[in-house]
Amino acid sequence: MKKLLLIAGLASAAMIATVSAEPVRRPTGADGDASLAERMNANTVAVISGTPGGTYFRMASDMAFILDNGDDLRILPVLGKGAGQNAYDVRFLKGIDLGFVRTDTMDQLRQDPRLRNIDNQLVYVARLFNDELHVIAPREVTDYRQLAGKKVSFDVSGSGTDTSGRLMFQGLGIKVDAINVDQPTAINMLKSGEIAAMVSVAAKPVAVVSSINDERFHFLEVPYAEPLEKNYFPAVLTGDDYPKLVKPGETVNTVAVGTILATYNWPERTDRYRRIARFIDSFFSKIDEFQKPQRHPKWQEVNLEATVGGGWKRFKAAEDWLSGHHDARPVLSAEARQSLGQVIQQTAPSLRASERDRLIDDFLKWRTSQPQ
């Protein structure tokens, strides 16, 4: 009898253990797949960037490292061809939410007869940093005007260098025999004498340019000519940026173009608007995390309040966030801030863009504190 009771007790304990260990039931089959797919897609933001190893892709990767927190927000960096093609990808490709484009992109798009009302369709979230023009040529070439009529590489078709570089050369009034090859191939062609120069418009220091370790080549100086003033800024390349191409203590004058984070102008109360607004809240709130030493140094140039001229409009969710978090700092129009920044750049060319912005903000605070 005792044996039977013992067996019964063991059986009951086993049943209780089995019931208590049974996992919580979740949707299975088609319902479970649909629920998971909905959660994963609801807060995923795809950012079109640039080529592998380039500044845009590295900065998009920083976004994923800092902002990606699973179900609430996931950042999906996507390899792209560069700023020129990115504008079209943001406007037309399904699934692309944001992209790195340039401040001169709007002028490029307005010249495309296929596009209608582009000024109201493509908008910016934030002005990020500057991309510098690099013109690398043999030392026998001492003036950019000597490149007239000669073969010059502008990276691959659709890249930011292809777009901005060509526009910059147009502004300089120089007509060259432009070709499109990838940058490593261009370096080999430069060394073999097949091309007279290669161009890169990218955030310094550019890895592929830094790899050039040949005393036969140098940077050509590019003046800040009047036709360039509408879309571009004065800039310098230094020995700190490129120790193999610029001697210590020397600088090379050039020009730069602004990079912005752009999106399609989605209407309010749409899913895409809500998704990008969620990204903006996280990105803007954590901007200090991007400016830490382990992240790309170009994050140091980011000033979220900086505006963009040239017909660019800011995405409403970004404008609303800045209005709601305004710290009472006085602001300038894009044109006035650009002019003041140019004066500081000419006076102290070694200052970073972020340092120039702080000087401008300090000046404005001082000005507003003075009697009328």
XYZ file of N, CA and C in Angstrom, residues 33-253:
663
model
N 4.262 34.751 -37.147
C 5.163 35.361 -38.127
C 4.736 36.782 -38.453
N 3.434 36.971 -38.629
C 2.931 38.303 -38.972
C 3.173 39.289 -37.842
N 2.969 38.835 -36.594
C 3.182 39.715 -35.447
C 4.646 40.105 -35.319
N 5.541 39.127 -35.503
C 6.968 39.413 -35.423
C 7.401 40.348 -36.536
N 6.909 40.098 -37.745
C 7.266 40.950 -38.876
C 6.795 42.385 -38.657
N 5.605 42.531 -38.093
C 5.072 43.871 -37.852
C 5.919 44.622 -36.839
N 6.318 43.922 -35.756
C 7.145 44.574 -34.739
C 8.505 44.969 -35.296
N 9.108 44.079 -36.095
C 10.449 44.352 -36.609
C 10.459 45.507 -37.599
N 9.403 45.631 -38.391
C 9.358 46.667 -39.419
C 8.843 48.007 -38.914
N 8.094 47.986 -37.803
C 7.440 49.210 -37.348
C 8.424 50.306 -36.997
N 9.584 49.940 -36.452
C 10.520 50.954 -35.967
C 11.914 50.810 -36.571
N 11.998 50.199 -37.746
C 13.273 50.084 -38.441
C 13.436 51.250 -39.415
N 14.581 51.905 -39.342
C 14.880 53.048 -40.204
C 16.102 52.701 -41.044
N 15.949 52.739 -42.366
C 17.050 52.423 -43.285
C 17.731 53.716 -43.730
N 19.062 53.762 -43.590
C 19.846 54.953 -43.920
C 20.781 54.610 -45.075
N 20.578 55.252 -46.225
C 21.460 55.034 -47.371
C 22.720 55.865 -47.155
N 23.893 55.237 -47.275
C 25.131 55.911 -46.891
C 26.083 56.045 -48.078
N 27.181 55.314 -48.058
C 28.159 55.429 -49.131
C 28.880 54.118 -49.345
N 30.064 54.193 -49.922
C 30.815 52.992 -50.259
C 31.480 52.409 -49.013
N 31.853 51.129 -49.035
C 32.476 50.491 -47.864
C 33.740 51.236 -47.424
N 33.837 51.490 -46.129
C 35.003 52.173 -45.596
C 34.950 53.681 -45.700
N 33.967 54.226 -46.435
C 33.849 55.664 -46.598
C 33.249 56.332 -45.375
N 33.325 57.663 -45.356
C 32.839 58.428 -44.209
C 31.355 58.207 -43.969
N 30.552 58.232 -45.029
C 29.110 58.092 -44.856
C 28.749 56.754 -44.238
N 29.384 55.683 -44.705
C 29.044 54.369 -44.159
C 29.518 54.247 -42.719
N 30.682 54.806 -42.414
C 31.180 54.751 -41.043
C 30.258 55.520 -40.099
N 29.724 56.647 -40.566
C 28.852 57.445 -39.709
C 27.471 56.809 -39.581
N 26.997 56.158 -40.632
C 25.745 55.410 -40.528
C 25.911 54.248 -39.555
N 27.093 53.636 -39.552
C 27.369 52.557 -38.598
C 27.375 53.089 -37.169
N 27.920 54.303 -36.974
C 27.858 54.932 -35.652
C 26.409 55.095 -35.206
N 25.532 55.476 -36.144
C 24.116 55.605 -35.810
C 23.551 54.282 -35.303
N 23.909 53.203 -35.981
C 23.405 51.893 -35.574
C 23.931 51.517 -34.191
N 25.213 51.759 -33.941
C 25.805 51.401 -32.647
C 25.150 52.164 -31.502
N 24.866 53.445 -31.721
C 24.387 54.295 -30.628
C 22.870 54.261 -30.478
N 22.142 54.230 -31.588
C 20.689 54.386 -31.532
C 19.914 53.076 -31.551
N 20.504 52.023 -32.081
C 19.783 50.755 -32.235
C 19.536 50.135 -30.869
N 18.250 50.011 -30.496
C 17.926 49.373 -29.219
C 16.841 48.304 -29.376
N 16.843 47.655 -30.518
C 15.952 46.514 -30.711
C 14.566 46.908 -31.162
N 13.565 46.557 -30.351
C 12.169 46.749 -30.758
C 11.782 48.216 -30.893
N 12.358 49.112 -30.052
C 11.953 50.516 -30.073
C 12.496 51.256 -31.296
N 13.724 50.953 -31.681
C 14.324 51.623 -32.838
C 15.485 50.783 -33.345
N 15.451 50.483 -34.625
C 16.557 49.760 -35.243
C 17.043 50.557 -36.451
N 18.366 50.747 -36.536
C 18.970 51.487 -37.634
C 19.618 50.501 -38.582
N 19.268 50.599 -39.845
C 19.781 49.675 -40.857
C 20.640 50.455 -41.852
N 21.980 50.511 -41.666
C 22.835 51.193 -42.644
C 22.841 50.438 -43.973
N 22.715 51.178 -45.063
C 22.674 50.584 -46.396
C 23.814 51.176 -47.220
N 24.595 50.314 -47.847
C 25.659 50.809 -48.722
C 25.056 51.561 -49.899
N 25.660 52.683 -50.266
C 25.188 53.464 -51.400
C 26.340 53.870 -52.288
N 26.027 54.613 -53.355
C 27.063 55.077 -54.275
C 27.622 56.427 -53.862
N 26.890 57.152 -53.012
C 27.343 58.463 -52.588
C 26.233 59.490 -52.659
N 26.580 60.733 -52.319
C 25.584 61.786 -52.144
C 24.730 62.028 -53.382
N 25.328 61.962 -54.573
C 24.555 62.236 -55.787
C 23.417 61.259 -55.989
N 23.707 59.966 -55.927
C 22.681 58.948 -56.107
C 21.767 58.851 -54.891
N 22.295 59.153 -53.697
C 21.492 59.040 -52.482
C 20.236 59.892 -52.539
N 20.325 61.061 -53.159
C 19.156 61.941 -53.236
C 18.022 61.250 -53.994
N 18.349 60.569 -55.072
C 17.330 59.847 -55.833
C 16.831 58.629 -55.060
N 17.734 57.980 -54.329
C 17.325 56.807 -53.558
C 16.357 57.185 -52.445
N 16.633 58.299 -51.759
C 15.727 58.760 -50.714
C 14.373 59.128 -51.306
N 14.391 59.742 -52.463
C 13.139 60.186 -53.080
C 12.327 59.030 -53.645
N 12.980 58.014 -54.227
C 12.226 57.032 -55.001
C 12.306 55.583 -54.515
N 13.385 55.182 -53.862
C 13.510 53.771 -53.500
C 12.602 53.408 -52.335
N 11.869 52.300 -52.481
C 11.029 51.811 -51.392
C 11.922 51.314 -50.256
N 11.561 51.681 -49.048
C 12.295 51.186 -47.892
C 13.443 52.056 -47.433
N 13.827 53.085 -48.201
C 14.901 53.984 -47.784
C 14.273 55.187 -47.081
N 14.642 55.387 -45.822
C 14.034 56.448 -45.018
C 14.877 57.725 -44.974
N 16.196 57.567 -44.864
C 17.092 58.701 -44.707
C 18.325 58.492 -45.568
N 19.038 59.567 -45.846
C 20.256 59.427 -46.643
C 21.186 60.614 -46.470
N 22.472 60.359 -46.666
C 23.477 61.410 -46.644
C 23.534 62.064 -48.031
N 23.188 63.342 -48.092
C 23.281 64.098 -49.341
C 23.998 65.404 -49.051
N 24.134 66.249 -50.049
C 24.913 67.476 -49.875
C 24.081 68.726 -50.121
N 24.598 69.832 -49.621
C 23.851 71.077 -49.728
C 23.717 71.553 -51.160
N 24.609 71.121 -52.059
C 24.486 71.524 -53.467
C 23.616 70.568 -54.269
N 23.066 69.538 -53.600
C 22.263 68.533 -54.301
C 20.986 69.121 -54.878
N 20.387 70.089 -54.171
C 19.129 70.649 -54.643
C 19.294 71.299 -56.010
N 20.411 71.998 -56.225
C 20.660 72.593 -57.535
C 20.764 71.513 -58.606
N 21.409 70.414 -58.266
C 21.529 69.285 -59.196
C 20.153 68.730 -59.555
N 19.293 68.555 -58.557
C 17.979 67.965 -58.799
C 17.079 68.890 -59.610
N 17.211 70.181 -59.390
C 16.374 71.129 -60.137
C 16.670 71.094 -61.631
N 17.852 70.637 -61.991
C 18.217 70.568 -63.407
C 17.720 69.301 -64.082
N 17.132 68.390 -63.311
C 16.631 67.130 -63.855
C 15.188 67.321 -64.322
N 14.931 67.286 -65.625
C 13.568 67.553 -66.132
C 12.549 66.491 -65.713
N 13.002 65.349 -65.214
C 12.086 64.291 -64.801
C 11.441 64.582 -63.454
N 12.017 65.505 -62.691
C 11.554 65.759 -61.335
C 10.622 66.963 -61.299
N 9.614 66.863 -60.464
C 8.641 67.937 -60.303
C 8.520 68.287 -58.814
N 8.533 69.580 -58.503
C 8.296 70.059 -57.144
C 9.281 69.450 -56.144
N 10.532 69.245 -56.563
C 11.494 68.563 -55.710
C 11.800 69.362 -54.448
N 11.663 70.696 -54.490
C 11.947 71.527 -53.319
C 11.055 71.168 -52.139
N 9.857 70.689 -52.419
C 8.928 70.325 -51.350
C 8.909 68.828 -51.060
N 9.623 68.052 -51.852
C 9.621 66.607 -51.658
C 10.821 66.108 -50.865
N 11.969 66.736 -51.067
C 13.181 66.325 -50.365
C 13.522 67.407 -49.343
N 13.639 67.011 -48.084
C 13.893 67.956 -46.995
C 15.049 67.434 -46.144
N 15.551 68.288 -45.264
C 16.680 67.856 -44.438
C 16.271 67.730 -42.979
N 16.933 66.810 -42.301
C 16.741 66.599 -40.875
C 17.752 67.422 -40.085
N 19.027 67.382 -40.518
C 20.076 68.132 -39.827
C 21.242 68.384 -40.767
N 21.897 69.507 -40.551
C 23.168 69.761 -41.237
C 24.246 69.052 -40.429
N 25.095 68.276 -41.093
C 26.052 67.452 -40.378
C 27.470 68.044 -40.383
N 28.179 67.950 -41.485
C 29.590 68.326 -41.511
C 29.964 68.741 -42.920
N 31.223 69.112 -43.117
C 31.702 69.523 -44.437
C 32.520 68.426 -45.092
N 32.398 68.304 -46.406
C 33.236 67.417 -47.220
C 34.183 68.291 -48.029
N 35.467 68.015 -47.924
C 36.473 68.846 -48.570
C 36.818 68.352 -49.980
N 37.128 69.295 -50.853
C 37.594 68.973 -52.203
C 39.082 68.660 -52.153
N 39.458 67.466 -52.634
C 40.858 67.067 -52.743
C 41.177 66.897 -54.230
N 42.178 67.604 -54.715
C 42.647 67.439 -56.088
C 44.102 66.982 -56.027
N 44.355 65.735 -56.393
C 45.695 65.157 -56.306
C 46.284 65.075 -57.707
N 47.491 65.614 -57.863
C 48.133 65.667 -59.177
C 49.643 65.521 -59.011
N 50.358 65.237 -60.106
C 51.825 65.204 -60.043
C 52.375 66.578 -59.652
N 53.533 66.597 -59.035
C 54.124 67.853 -58.561
C 54.454 68.808 -59.703
N 54.586 68.262 -60.930
C 54.842 69.152 -62.067
C 53.651 70.063 -62.332
N 52.470 69.625 -61.921
C 51.265 70.445 -62.059
C 51.188 71.325 -60.821
N 51.309 72.622 -60.996
C 51.364 73.539 -59.858
C 50.123 74.419 -59.725
N 49.248 74.378 -60.729
C 48.058 75.225 -60.722
C 46.900 74.418 -61.295
N 45.745 74.527 -60.635
C 44.584 73.749 -61.084
C 44.205 74.073 -62.523
N 44.526 75.276 -62.988
C 44.177 75.662 -64.355
C 44.964 74.877 -65.400
N 46.056 74.265 -64.987
C 46.837 73.440 -65.907
C 46.111 72.134 -66.265
N 45.028 71.822 -65.550
C 44.270 70.597 -65.828
C 43.273 70.774 -66.971
N 43.107 71.979 -67.457
C 42.142 72.237 -68.528
C 42.399 71.335 -69.727
N 41.342 70.638 -70.162
C 41.421 69.764 -71.324
C 42.061 68.418 -71.054
N 42.528 68.182 -69.827
C 43.197 66.923 -69.512
C 42.254 65.955 -68.805
N 42.653 64.686 -68.767
C 41.805 63.633 -68.207
C 41.894 63.653 -66.681
N 40.736 63.775 -66.040
C 40.656 63.847 -64.581
C 39.564 62.886 -64.113
N 39.862 62.118 -63.069
C 38.899 61.149 -62.542
C 38.044 61.773 -61.444
N 36.726 61.505 -61.496
C 35.774 62.006 -60.509
C 35.039 60.852 -59.816
N 35.769 59.798 -59.473
C 35.182 58.637 -58.793
C 34.096 58.017 -59.684
N 33.277 57.131 -59.111
C 32.288 56.409 -59.907
C 31.092 57.308 -60.212
N 30.399 56.984 -61.275
C 29.223 57.755 -61.673
C 28.161 57.706 -60.584
N 27.597 58.872 -60.244
C 26.564 58.939 -59.218
C 27.098 59.181 -57.826
N 28.419 59.169 -57.660
C 29.003 59.411 -56.345
C 28.928 60.894 -55.993
N 29.190 61.202 -54.718
C 29.214 62.595 -54.307
C 30.328 63.360 -54.984
N 31.470 62.701 -55.204
C 32.569 63.349 -55.915
C 32.189 63.644 -57.353
N 31.482 62.729 -57.979
C 31.067 62.930 -59.363
C 30.148 64.147 -59.474
N 29.259 64.294 -58.505
C 28.303 65.406 -58.548
C 28.944 66.716 -58.100
N 29.405 66.751 -56.850
C 29.948 67.996 -56.298
C 31.251 68.393 -56.987
N 32.109 67.424 -57.288
C 33.381 67.731 -57.927
C 33.201 68.405 -59.270
N 32.305 67.873 -60.068
C 32.048 68.481 -61.384
C 31.487 69.900 -61.232
N 30.559 70.084 -60.261
C 29.990 71.407 -60.044
C 31.055 72.400 -59.574
N 31.960 71.934 -58.735
C 33.038 72.802 -58.264
C 33.949 73.219 -59.412
N 34.286 72.267 -60.277
C 35.138 72.599 -61.421
C 34.415 73.558 -62.374
N 33.100 73.389 -62.516
C 32.340 74.330 -63.333
C 32.421 75.733 -62.740
N 32.298 75.811 -61.414
C 32.393 77.105 -60.751
C 33.760 77.745 -60.922
N 34.791 76.920 -61.022
C 36.143 77.434 -61.234
C 36.395 77.816 -62.694
N 35.458 77.430 -63.581
C 35.602 77.742 -64.999
C 36.603 76.866 -65.708
N 36.813 75.648 -65.204
C 37.789 74.741 -65.799
C 37.065 73.571 -66.458
N 37.317 73.359 -67.739
C 36.760 72.222 -68.459
C 37.835 71.156 -68.600
N 37.544 69.977 -68.068
C 38.497 68.868 -68.136
C 37.835 67.700 -68.854
N 38.632 66.728 -69.202
C 38.120 65.489 -69.785
C 37.789 64.558 -68.622
N 36.562 64.661 -68.124
C 36.166 63.945 -66.912
C 35.872 62.475 -67.203
N 36.387 61.598 -66.338
C 36.093 60.168 -66.430
C 35.617 59.683 -65.069
N 34.995 58.511 -65.057
C 34.490 57.924 -63.820
C 35.072 56.537 -63.607
N 35.955 56.427 -62.630
C 36.480 55.128 -62.189
C 36.552 55.172 -60.675
N 36.568 53.990 -60.050
C 36.659 53.961 -58.597
C 38.014 54.508 -58.153
N 38.088 54.946 -56.913
C 39.274 55.654 -56.441
C 40.557 54.811 -56.436
N 40.528 53.542 -56.008
C 41.774 52.757 -56.098
C 42.291 52.635 -57.529
N 41.363 52.477 -58.484
C 41.772 52.427 -59.890
C 42.333 53.765 -60.331
N 41.724 54.855 -59.856
C 42.212 56.193 -60.221
C 43.634 56.413 -59.716
N 43.941 55.917 -58.528
C 45.297 56.062 -58.000
C 46.302 55.348 -58.901
N 45.947 54.143 -59.323
C 46.841 53.401 -60.225
C 47.009 54.120 -61.553
N 45.916 54.699 -62.071
C 45.990 55.431 -63.325
C 46.815 56.709 -63.164
N 46.739 57.328 -61.991
C 47.534 58.517 -61.718
C 49.022 58.164 -61.707
N 49.347 57.050 -61.072
C 50.751 56.625 -60.990
C 51.316 56.231 -62.357
N 50.450 55.677 -63.215
C 50.919 55.260 -64.542
C 50.879 56.391 -65.561
N 50.339 57.541 -65.172
C 50.281 58.685 -66.073
C 49.092 58.682 -67.009
N 48.130 57.776 -66.788
C 46.941 57.714 -67.658
C 45.989 58.870 -67.417
N 46.019 59.458 -66.225
C 45.188 60.630 -65.935
C 46.080 61.721 -65.356
N 45.618 62.966 -65.485
C 46.402 64.100 -65.004
C 46.146 64.400 -63.533
N 44.988 63.981 -63.038
C 44.653 64.245 -61.640
C 43.467 63.372 -61.238
N 43.306 63.186 -59.933
C 42.115 62.529 -59.406
C 41.476 63.456 -58.381
N 40.160 63.401 -58.321
C 39.403 64.278 -57.435
C 38.660 63.430 -56.404
N 38.625 63.922 -55.185
C 37.818 63.310 -54.129
C 37.139 64.427 -53.357
N 35.825 64.362 -53.247
C 35.083 65.299 -52.402
C 34.513 64.475 -51.269
N 35.182 64.517 -50.132
C 34.800 63.683 -49.000
C 35.368 64.282 -47.725
N 34.879 63.789 -46.604
C 35.297 64.323 -45.310
C 36.722 63.902 -44.988
N 37.560 64.873 -44.749
C 38.955 64.586 -44.421
C 39.076 63.994 -43.015
N 40.045 63.139 -42.778
C 40.946 62.535 -43.762
C 40.275 61.370 -44.485
N 40.418 61.339 -45.796
C 39.827 60.285 -46.622
C 40.815 59.116 -46.661
N 40.345 57.932 -46.287
C 41.237 56.779 -46.154
C 41.985 56.476 -47.451
N 41.265 56.489 -48.586
C 41.909 56.127 -49.849
C 42.942 57.178 -50.255
N 42.689 58.434 -49.923
C 43.659 59.487 -50.220
C 44.863 59.366 -49.283
N 44.605 59.050 -48.022
C 45.696 58.875 -47.064
C 46.628 57.738 -47.450
N 46.128 56.798 -48.241
C 46.945 55.645 -48.625
C 48.008 56.002 -49.674
N 47.894 57.185 -50.282
C 48.868 57.600 -51.299
C 50.178 57.949 -50.610
N 51.186 57.159 -50.828
C 52.495 57.375 -50.210
C 53.556 57.445 -51.316
N 53.466 58.525 -52.089
C 54.334 58.675 -53.252
C 54.706 60.146 -53.376
N 55.970 60.461 -53.257
C 56.425 61.848 -53.266
C 56.200 62.549 -54.604
N 55.809 61.800 -55.623
C 55.569 62.419 -56.930
C 54.289 63.237 -56.954
N 53.425 63.073 -55.945
C 52.100 63.689 -55.998
C 51.872 64.640 -54.831
N 50.954 65.570 -55.042
C 50.607 66.546 -54.009
C 49.185 67.048 -54.248
N 48.686 67.851 -53.294
C 47.379 68.491 -53.439
C 47.535 69.805 -54.202
N 46.595 70.071 -55.094
C 46.550 71.380 -55.749
C 45.694 72.333 -54.921
N 46.158 73.564 -54.795
C 45.364 74.571 -54.104
C 44.174 74.967 -54.970
N 43.051 75.187 -54.319
C 41.837 75.611 -55.009
C 41.362 76.904 -54.352
N 41.250 78.003 -55.089
C 40.841 79.273 -54.493
C 39.344 79.303 -54.211
N 38.971 80.134 -53.253
C 37.552 80.312 -52.951
C 37.003 81.399 -53.868
N 36.754 81.012 -55.117
C 36.325 81.960 -56.140
C 34.877 82.381 -55.921
N 34.543 83.552 -56.417
C 33.203 84.100 -56.217
C 32.084 83.169 -56.693
N 32.191 82.484 -57.843
C 31.103 81.598 -58.269
C 30.851 80.424 -57.316
N 31.813 80.148 -56.435
C 31.655 79.031 -55.504
C 30.958 79.438 -54.209
N 30.789 80.731 -53.988
C 30.311 81.208 -52.690
C 28.871 80.808 -52.391
N 28.075 80.526 -53.414
C 26.675 80.195 -53.183
C 26.517 78.888 -52.409
N 27.266 77.874 -52.786
C 27.064 76.541 -52.198
C 28.252 76.003 -51.412
N 29.393 76.698 -51.438
C 30.597 76.104 -50.873
C 31.262 77.022 -49.852
N 32.263 76.476 -49.159
C 32.920 77.175 -48.066
C 34.435 77.054 -48.222
N 35.184 78.011 -47.719
C 36.644 77.852 -47.734
C 37.065 76.769 -46.757
N 38.124 76.053 -47.079
C 38.613 74.974 -46.224
C 40.110 74.818 -46.429
N 40.742 74.052 -45.568
C 42.176 73.794 -45.685
C 42.460 72.322 -45.434
N 43.535 71.838 -46.052
C 44.079 70.517 -45.787
C 45.433 70.725 -45.123
N 45.709 69.968 -44.074
C 46.934 70.184 -43.306
C 47.759 68.905 -43.218
N 48.956 69.064 -42.672
C 49.814 67.913 -42.436
C 49.237 66.968 -41.406
N 48.432 67.494 -40.478
C 47.756 66.622 -39.510
C 46.743 65.724 -40.200
N 46.111 66.275 -41.251
C 45.132 65.486 -42.006
C 45.825 64.442 -42.878
N 46.905 64.878 -43.562
C 47.581 64.015 -44.540
C 49.102 64.171 -44.409
N 49.682 63.511 -43.440
C 51.130 63.666 -43.224
C 51.987 63.202 -44.398
N 51.445 62.344 -45.268
C 52.225 61.861 -46.412
C 52.162 62.811 -47.604
N 51.215 63.736 -47.594
C 51.016 64.613 -48.743
C 51.228 66.091 -48.441
N 51.190 66.459 -47.157
C 51.369 67.863 -46.763
C 52.461 67.918 -45.703
N 53.428 68.789 -45.907
C 54.538 68.906 -44.960
C 54.059 69.507 -43.637
N 54.707 69.142 -42.528
C 54.318 69.694 -41.210
C 54.316 71.211 -41.216
N 53.261 71.787 -40.676
C 53.156 73.238 -40.592
C 52.599 73.907 -41.828
N 52.487 73.174 -42.943
C 51.953 73.758 -44.170
C 50.454 73.488 -44.288
N 49.774 74.301 -45.076
C 48.351 74.111 -45.348
C 48.102 74.257 -46.839
N 47.046 73.640 -47.301
C 46.630 73.729 -48.708
C 45.203 74.249 -48.724
N 44.996 75.392 -49.355
C 43.652 75.966 -49.439
C 42.798 75.172 -50.423
